[in-house]
C-alpha cells in the first residue's frame, strides 16, 4: 500500500493551498482518512481533520471554518485538504493516514491497518 501526499508549498498568510492524498496498491476499502501535521520543533503530530467512509467529519478547533477535507467522487482513493485563510501557525509537515479494511474470509472477517504517507511541507509566511 502506498500513500502519497502532494500540494504543499510556501504561501503568504491569508492564502490557500490544496493538499492531495492518493492511496494505491490495495483492494481494500478506506475506512478513515485523516490529515495530521507536525509543526517545527514539535515531536507529536496533531490531528487536523478526518473523514470516515460513512462521511463523518472531524476538524480540530484550530482549523474549523478554514480547512475542508473531502473525497474525490471520481478518482478512487483520492482525498483532499483544502486550506484557506492560512496562518503562520499552520506551518508544518502535513501527513495523510489511511485506515484500510481488507475482508479476509467469506464469513466477513476483516483486518484493518493504518498506512502513512511521507508528508508534504506547508510554510506560511507572515
Short mmCIF file of C-alpha atoms in Angstrom, two decimals:
data_model
loop_
_atom_site.label_atom_id
_atom_site.label_comp_id
_atom_site.label_asym_id
_atom_site.label_seq_id
_atom_site.Cartn_x
_atom_site.Cartn_y
_atom_site.Cartn_z
CA UNK A 1 0.00 0.00 0.00
CA UNK A 2 1.30 3.41 -0.93
CA UNK A 3 0.07 6.70 0.48
CA UNK A 4 1.31 9.82 -1.24
CA UNK A 5 0.69 13.43 -0.31
CA UNK A 6 1.25 16.40 -2.57
CA UNK A 7 0.36 20.06 -2.84
CA UNK A 8 2.43 21.62 -0.11
CA UNK A 9 4.43 24.77 -0.62
CA UNK A 10 5.17 28.29 0.52
CA UNK A 11 2.26 30.71 0.76
CA UNK A 12 1.63 34.09 2.34
CA UNK A 13 -0.71 34.46 5.28
CA UNK A 14 -4.29 34.62 4.09
CA UNK A 15 -3.55 32.42 1.10
CA UNK A 16 -4.78 28.96 0.19
CA UNK A 17 -3.39 25.56 -0.64
CA UNK A 18 -4.99 22.25 -1.53
CA UNK A 19 -3.25 19.09 -0.39
CA UNK A 20 -3.92 15.78 -2.11
CA UNK A 21 -3.60 12.25 -0.76
CA UNK A 22 -3.65 9.27 -3.09
CA UNK A 23 -3.80 5.70 -1.83
CA UNK A 24 -2.75 2.90 -4.16
CA UNK A 25 -1.76 -0.74 -4.11
CA UNK A 26 -4.74 -2.09 -2.21
CA UNK A 27 -8.06 -3.77 -2.93
CA UNK A 28 -9.31 -2.84 0.49
CA UNK A 29 -11.61 -0.02 1.39
CA UNK A 30 -10.55 3.21 3.04
CA UNK A 31 -12.50 3.36 6.27
CA UNK A 32 -10.85 6.51 7.58
CA UNK A 33 -8.71 9.18 6.02
CA UNK A 34 -7.00 11.58 8.37
CA UNK A 35 -4.72 14.56 7.95
CA UNK A 36 -2.14 15.22 10.65
CA UNK A 37 0.52 17.87 10.94
CA UNK A 38 3.83 18.19 12.69
CA UNK A 39 4.87 21.81 13.35
CA UNK A 40 8.55 22.76 13.53
CA UNK A 41 10.29 21.72 16.74
CA UNK A 42 7.30 19.64 17.82
CA UNK A 43 7.56 15.91 18.42
CA UNK A 44 3.91 14.86 18.21
CA UNK A 45 1.64 15.01 15.23
CA UNK A 46 -1.62 16.86 15.63
CA UNK A 47 -4.85 15.55 14.11
CA UNK A 48 -6.16 18.26 11.81
CA UNK A 49 -9.12 16.68 10.05
CA UNK A 50 -10.58 13.29 9.25
CA UNK A 51 -13.30 11.71 7.16
CA UNK A 52 -14.81 8.27 7.60
CA UNK A 53 -16.32 6.04 4.96
CA UNK A 54 -19.66 6.92 6.49
CA UNK A 55 -18.97 10.60 5.84
CA UNK A 56 -18.38 11.60 9.43
CA UNK A 57 -16.18 14.68 9.53
CA UNK A 58 -13.85 15.87 12.24
CA UNK A 59 -11.91 19.14 12.42
CA UNK A 60 -9.53 20.43 15.05
CA UNK A 61 -10.77 23.66 16.61
CA UNK A 62 -7.75 25.50 15.24
CA UNK A 63 -8.79 24.85 11.62
CA UNK A 64 -12.60 24.86 11.77
CA UNK A 65 -14.07 27.17 9.18
CA UNK A 66 -10.78 27.36 7.26
CA UNK A 67 -9.93 23.78 6.27
CA UNK A 68 -12.12 21.31 4.41
CA UNK A 69 -11.47 17.60 3.97
CA UNK A 70 -13.07 15.87 1.04
CA UNK A 71 -13.13 12.73 -1.05
CA UNK A 72 -12.86 12.75 -4.82
CA UNK A 73 -16.05 11.19 -6.14
CA UNK A 74 -14.45 10.33 -9.47
CA UNK A 75 -10.88 9.33 -8.63
CA UNK A 76 -10.89 6.32 -6.33
CA UNK A 77 -8.89 6.61 -3.12
CA UNK A 78 -8.08 10.27 -3.64
CA UNK A 79 -8.66 12.79 -0.88
CA UNK A 80 -8.04 16.48 -0.40
CA UNK A 81 -7.46 19.02 2.31
CA UNK A 82 -8.46 22.48 1.17
CA UNK A 83 -6.77 25.05 3.37
CA UNK A 84 -7.97 28.65 3.22
CA UNK A 85 -7.01 31.76 5.15
CA UNK A 86 -3.73 30.17 6.12
CA UNK A 87 -1.88 31.47 9.15
CA UNK A 88 1.80 31.28 10.07
CA UNK A 89 0.86 28.83 12.84
CA UNK A 90 -0.36 26.41 10.15
CA UNK A 91 3.27 25.93 9.12
CA UNK A 92 4.01 22.23 9.45
CA UNK A 93 4.68 18.99 7.66
CA UNK A 94 1.29 17.55 6.74
CA UNK A 95 0.75 13.81 6.72
CA UNK A 96 -2.03 11.64 5.39
CA UNK A 97 -3.07 8.48 7.22
CA UNK A 98 -5.35 5.90 5.64
CA UNK A 99 -7.07 3.17 7.64
CA UNK A 100 -7.71 0.36 5.22
CA UNK A 101 -10.08 -2.55 5.76
CA UNK A 102 -9.49 -5.82 3.97
CA UNK A 103 -12.01 -8.66 4.20
CA UNK A 104 -10.09 -11.86 4.89
CA UNK A 105 -12.73 -14.62 4.89
CA UNK A 106 -16.00 -15.36 3.16
CA UNK A 107 -17.67 -15.12 6.55
CA UNK A 108 -16.71 -11.47 6.66
CA UNK A 109 -13.73 -11.41 8.96
CA UNK A 110 -11.53 -8.47 8.23
CA UNK A 111 -8.33 -6.73 9.13
CA UNK A 112 -7.73 -3.01 9.45
CA UNK A 113 -4.35 -1.35 9.21
CA UNK A 114 -3.10 2.23 9.16
CA UNK A 115 -0.79 3.48 6.44
CA UNK A 116 1.06 6.80 6.46
CA UNK A 117 2.47 8.94 3.73
CA UNK A 118 5.85 10.66 3.80
CA UNK A 119 4.36 14.11 4.29
CA UNK A 120 4.31 17.40 2.43
CA UNK A 121 5.63 20.68 3.82
CA UNK A 122 3.40 23.71 4.19
CA UNK A 123 5.06 27.01 5.07
CA UNK A 124 3.01 30.14 5.69
CA UNK A 125 4.87 33.43 5.79
CA UNK A 126 3.59 36.44 7.69
#
